[in-house]
Short mmCIF file of C-alpha atoms in Angstrom, two decimals:
data_model
loop_
_atom_site.label_atom_id
_atom_site.label_comp_id
_atom_site.label_asym_id
_atom_site.label_seq_id
_atom_site.Cartn_x
_atom_site.Cartn_y
_atom_site.Cartn_z
CA ASP A 1 20.48 -7.91 -5.98
CA GLY A 2 17.98 -5.95 -8.06
CA GLY A 3 15.36 -3.66 -6.71
CA ILE A 4 14.45 -0.23 -5.44
CA THR A 5 16.24 1.33 -2.52
CA GLN A 6 15.08 4.26 -0.48
CA SER A 7 17.16 5.98 2.11
CA PRO A 8 17.06 6.66 4.90
CA LYS A 9 14.33 4.47 6.41
CA TYR A 10 13.54 7.10 9.05
CA LEU A 11 14.14 10.83 8.71
CA PHE A 12 13.57 13.60 11.22
CA ARG A 13 13.62 17.30 10.39
CA LYS A 14 12.71 20.58 11.98
CA GLU A 15 9.88 22.60 10.53
CA GLY A 16 11.07 25.08 7.90
CA GLN A 17 13.86 22.88 6.57
CA ASN A 18 13.92 21.33 3.13
CA VAL A 19 14.71 17.63 3.03
CA THR A 20 15.57 15.30 0.14
CA LEU A 21 14.52 11.67 0.02
CA SER A 22 16.58 9.29 -2.07
CA CYS A 23 15.22 6.69 -4.50
CA GLU A 24 17.46 4.46 -6.61
CA GLN A 25 16.55 1.53 -8.84
CA ASN A 26 18.68 -0.96 -10.74
CA LEU A 27 15.80 -2.62 -12.57
CA ASN A 28 16.45 -0.62 -15.76
CA HIS A 29 12.91 0.75 -15.49
CA ASP A 30 12.03 3.85 -17.46
CA ALA A 31 9.24 5.19 -15.24
CA MET A 32 9.51 6.22 -11.62
CA TYR A 33 6.94 7.51 -9.16
CA TRP A 34 6.63 9.11 -5.73
CA TYR A 35 3.66 8.45 -3.49
CA ARG A 36 2.68 9.69 -0.10
CA GLN A 37 0.85 7.40 2.32
CA ASP A 38 -1.17 8.63 5.26
CA PRO A 39 -3.25 6.43 7.58
CA GLY A 40 -6.64 5.59 6.07
CA GLN A 41 -5.98 7.50 2.85
CA GLY A 42 -4.28 5.01 0.63
CA LEU A 43 -1.47 6.11 -1.66
CA ARG A 44 -1.51 9.50 -3.33
CA LEU A 45 0.70 10.34 -6.30
CA ILE A 46 3.10 13.25 -5.83
CA TYR A 47 5.22 13.23 -9.01
CA TYR A 48 6.08 10.78 -11.75
CA SER A 49 8.62 10.54 -14.51
CA GLN A 50 8.39 8.43 -17.64
CA ILE A 51 11.83 9.29 -18.97
CA VAL A 52 15.05 10.99 -17.98
CA ASN A 53 14.88 14.79 -17.76
CA ASP A 54 11.09 14.77 -17.81
CA PHE A 55 8.54 14.58 -15.02
CA GLN A 56 4.91 15.45 -14.35
CA LYS A 57 2.96 16.56 -11.32
CA GLY A 58 0.70 14.07 -9.66
CA ASP A 59 -2.34 14.77 -7.54
CA ILE A 60 -0.58 16.40 -4.57
CA ALA A 61 2.57 18.04 -5.97
CA GLU A 62 2.34 21.30 -4.02
CA GLY A 63 5.29 21.71 -1.67
CA TYR A 64 7.36 19.02 -3.37
CA SER A 65 9.99 19.02 -6.12
CA VAL A 66 11.80 16.29 -8.05
CA SER A 67 14.56 15.80 -10.59
CA ARG A 68 15.34 12.98 -13.00
CA GLU A 69 18.89 13.47 -14.20
CA LYS A 70 19.66 9.76 -14.34
CA LYS A 71 17.51 6.78 -15.23
CA GLU A 72 18.33 5.10 -11.93
CA SER A 73 17.59 7.99 -9.62
CA PHE A 74 14.49 10.04 -8.78
CA PRO A 75 15.06 12.13 -5.62
CA LEU A 76 12.16 13.92 -3.94
CA THR A 77 12.60 17.19 -2.06
CA VAL A 78 10.04 18.05 0.57
CA THR A 79 10.17 21.82 0.84
CA SER A 80 9.20 24.08 3.71
CA ALA A 81 6.10 25.01 1.68
CA GLN A 82 4.59 21.57 2.29
CA LYS A 83 2.13 22.18 5.12
CA ASN A 84 1.87 18.61 6.44
CA PRO A 85 5.10 16.85 5.50
CA THR A 86 5.01 14.11 8.14
CA ALA A 87 4.12 10.93 6.26
CA PHE A 88 5.37 7.65 4.83
CA TYR A 89 6.91 8.25 1.39
CA LEU A 90 7.06 5.50 -1.21
CA CYS A 91 9.01 5.39 -4.43
CA ALA A 92 8.03 3.05 -7.25
CA SER A 93 9.20 2.18 -10.74
CA SER A 94 7.79 0.43 -13.77
CA ILE A 95 9.08 -0.68 -17.15
CA ARG A 96 7.56 0.87 -20.21
CA GLY A 97 6.18 -1.45 -22.84
CA GLN A 98 3.87 -4.40 -22.47
CA ASN A 99 3.89 -4.45 -18.69
CA PHE A 100 4.64 -0.83 -18.00
CA ASP A 101 1.81 -0.62 -15.54
CA GLU A 102 3.27 -3.14 -13.07
CA GLN A 103 4.75 -0.88 -10.47
CA TYR A 104 7.36 -2.09 -8.00
CA PHE A 105 7.71 -0.26 -4.72
CA GLY A 106 10.66 0.51 -2.52
CA PRO A 107 10.64 -0.01 1.27
CA GLY A 108 9.64 3.59 1.99
CA THR A 109 10.97 6.48 4.07
CA ARG A 110 9.10 7.66 7.13
CA LEU A 111 9.54 11.40 7.47
CA THR A 112 8.75 13.17 10.72
CA VAL A 113 8.81 16.95 10.86
CA THR A 114 8.52 18.70 14.22
CA GLN B 1 -14.57 9.71 -12.01
CA GLN B 2 -10.95 8.96 -11.20
CA GLN B 3 -11.75 7.46 -7.79
CA VAL B 4 -11.54 3.85 -6.74
CA LYS B 5 -13.67 3.09 -3.70
CA GLN B 6 -12.57 0.21 -1.50
CA SER B 7 -14.42 -1.56 1.29
CA PRO B 8 -14.35 -2.55 4.04
CA GLN B 9 -11.78 -0.35 5.74
CA SER B 10 -10.90 -3.17 8.13
CA LEU B 11 -11.65 -6.87 8.23
CA ILE B 12 -11.22 -9.57 10.85
CA VAL B 13 -11.35 -13.18 9.69
CA GLN B 14 -10.76 -16.45 11.47
CA LYS B 15 -7.96 -18.70 10.30
CA GLY B 16 -9.20 -20.87 7.46
CA GLY B 17 -11.98 -18.48 6.51
CA ILE B 18 -12.51 -16.48 3.33
CA SER B 19 -11.49 -12.82 3.22
CA ILE B 20 -13.33 -10.67 0.70
CA ILE B 21 -12.39 -7.10 -0.21
CA ASN B 22 -14.38 -5.09 -2.71
CA CYS B 23 -13.55 -2.19 -5.01
CA ALA B 24 -15.66 -0.07 -7.34
CA TYR B 25 -14.69 2.38 -10.04
CA GLU B 26 -16.43 4.77 -12.43
CA ASN B 27 -13.93 5.44 -15.21
CA THR B 28 -14.75 3.00 -17.99
CA ALA B 29 -11.34 3.68 -19.56
CA PHE B 30 -9.63 1.75 -16.76
CA ASP B 31 -8.23 -1.46 -18.17
CA TYR B 32 -5.80 -2.81 -15.60
CA PHE B 33 -6.70 -3.68 -12.00
CA PRO B 34 -3.91 -4.77 -9.64
CA TRP B 35 -4.03 -5.64 -5.97
CA TYR B 36 -1.16 -4.80 -3.66
CA GLN B 37 -0.30 -6.28 -0.27
CA GLN B 38 1.53 -4.18 2.31
CA PHE B 39 3.01 -5.32 5.60
CA PRO B 40 3.62 -2.73 8.36
CA GLY B 41 6.62 -0.54 7.67
CA LYS B 42 7.15 -1.99 4.19
CA GLY B 43 6.37 -0.92 0.68
CA PRO B 44 3.38 -2.46 -1.13
CA ALA B 45 4.03 -5.54 -3.24
CA LEU B 46 2.06 -6.55 -6.30
CA LEU B 47 -0.11 -9.53 -5.39
CA ILE B 48 -2.29 -10.24 -8.39
CA ALA B 49 -3.75 -8.27 -11.29
CA ILE B 50 -6.51 -8.62 -13.84
CA ARG B 51 -7.43 -7.09 -17.18
CA PRO B 52 -11.09 -6.62 -18.15
CA ASP B 53 -11.12 -9.30 -20.85
CA VAL B 54 -11.49 -11.98 -18.16
CA SER B 55 -13.97 -12.27 -15.29
CA GLU B 56 -11.75 -14.14 -12.87
CA LYS B 57 -8.08 -14.76 -12.20
CA LYS B 58 -6.73 -17.15 -9.62
CA GLU B 59 -3.23 -17.47 -8.19
CA GLY B 60 -2.96 -19.94 -5.36
CA ARG B 61 -5.30 -18.88 -2.56
CA PHE B 62 -5.88 -15.43 -4.11
CA THR B 63 -8.64 -14.80 -6.65
CA ILE B 64 -9.77 -11.62 -8.36
CA SER B 65 -13.36 -11.50 -9.54
CA PHE B 66 -14.18 -8.81 -12.09
CA ASN B 67 -17.63 -7.53 -13.06
CA LYS B 68 -17.22 -5.15 -15.96
CA SER B 69 -20.90 -4.16 -16.24
CA ALA B 70 -21.08 -3.30 -12.55
CA LYS B 71 -17.61 -1.69 -12.60
CA GLN B 72 -16.60 -3.69 -9.57
CA PHE B 73 -13.80 -6.07 -8.72
CA SER B 74 -12.97 -8.00 -5.61
CA LEU B 75 -10.18 -9.95 -3.97
CA HIS B 76 -10.94 -13.29 -2.35
CA ILE B 77 -8.41 -14.90 -0.04
CA MET B 78 -9.28 -18.53 0.51
CA ASP B 79 -8.14 -20.44 3.61
CA SER B 80 -6.93 -17.19 5.18
CA GLN B 81 -3.82 -17.51 7.33
CA PRO B 82 -2.36 -15.27 10.07
CA GLY B 83 0.51 -14.53 7.69
CA ASP B 84 -2.01 -12.88 5.35
CA SER B 85 -2.59 -10.15 7.94
CA ALA B 86 -1.65 -6.98 6.09
CA THR B 87 -3.16 -3.97 4.37
CA TYR B 88 -4.53 -4.62 0.90
CA PHE B 89 -4.93 -1.96 -1.77
CA CYS B 90 -6.85 -2.24 -4.99
CA ALA B 91 -5.87 0.02 -7.86
CA ALA B 92 -6.82 0.85 -11.42
CA THR B 93 -5.28 2.53 -14.42
CA SER B 94 -5.80 3.17 -18.10
CA ARG B 95 -2.93 2.05 -20.28
CA GLY B 96 -3.99 4.24 -23.17
CA GLY B 97 -3.54 7.96 -23.54
CA ASN B 98 -0.96 10.02 -21.72
CA GLN B 99 -1.59 8.66 -18.24
CA GLY B 100 2.00 7.57 -17.73
CA GLY B 101 0.86 4.41 -16.00
CA LYS B 102 -0.72 6.37 -13.16
CA LEU B 103 -2.32 4.02 -10.69
CA ILE B 104 -5.43 5.19 -8.84
CA PHE B 105 -5.47 3.48 -5.46
CA GLY B 106 -8.32 2.55 -3.19
CA GLN B 107 -8.19 3.61 0.44
CA GLY B 108 -6.90 0.26 1.69
CA THR B 109 -8.28 -2.58 3.82
CA GLU B 110 -6.52 -3.68 6.97
CA LEU B 111 -6.95 -7.44 7.22
CA SER B 112 -6.40 -9.31 10.46
CA VAL B 113 -6.56 -13.10 10.43
CA LYS B 114 -7.09 -14.54 13.91
CA PRO B 115 -5.54 -17.92 14.76
#
């Protein structure tokens, strides 16, 4: 069963704590992405990675960190420096090459920080 | 110049009617325009996409119309059904350069199809 998995579906944390969101894909895609979704604001790019051991900041990277040690995995850490961490977080992947721009999304993780 | 502006923010259509969502962009380097459909609590799913070498693409009840000179593209949902009720996002990207496939998303349109 191929696809993108994100865990957990719901996550609750206290303010001041770092939290790591998991994203795994078995589609053999080279590129992976993290987006944040807030009501009425569409999807905003946090970080992306085109290849293992390399990643770039997106439009709203402040307060977030990522790693890409394996092709299949692209975990996102929401640090205590992120001022408004409560949001719906989406991971996506795409294959490089002819159709590299077709991004496939995971089911998302809803993070609530209180 | 990197923005994609989407309208309307919300749309209510009767069953069987036509739903129309519009998007506009400014970056003439954009050369790939996908539409995504998202149901509540789920991730977006690619619905249909168009490249600027064609003016229209149709897949079932879903059609993208593209106007390169006006830098606008729109999604038409024919014979809208209650099951089409979802949030729709347009997006754009430039395949060239070092963009890494970055998609620029519109703000989203919440569609509600009334039975």
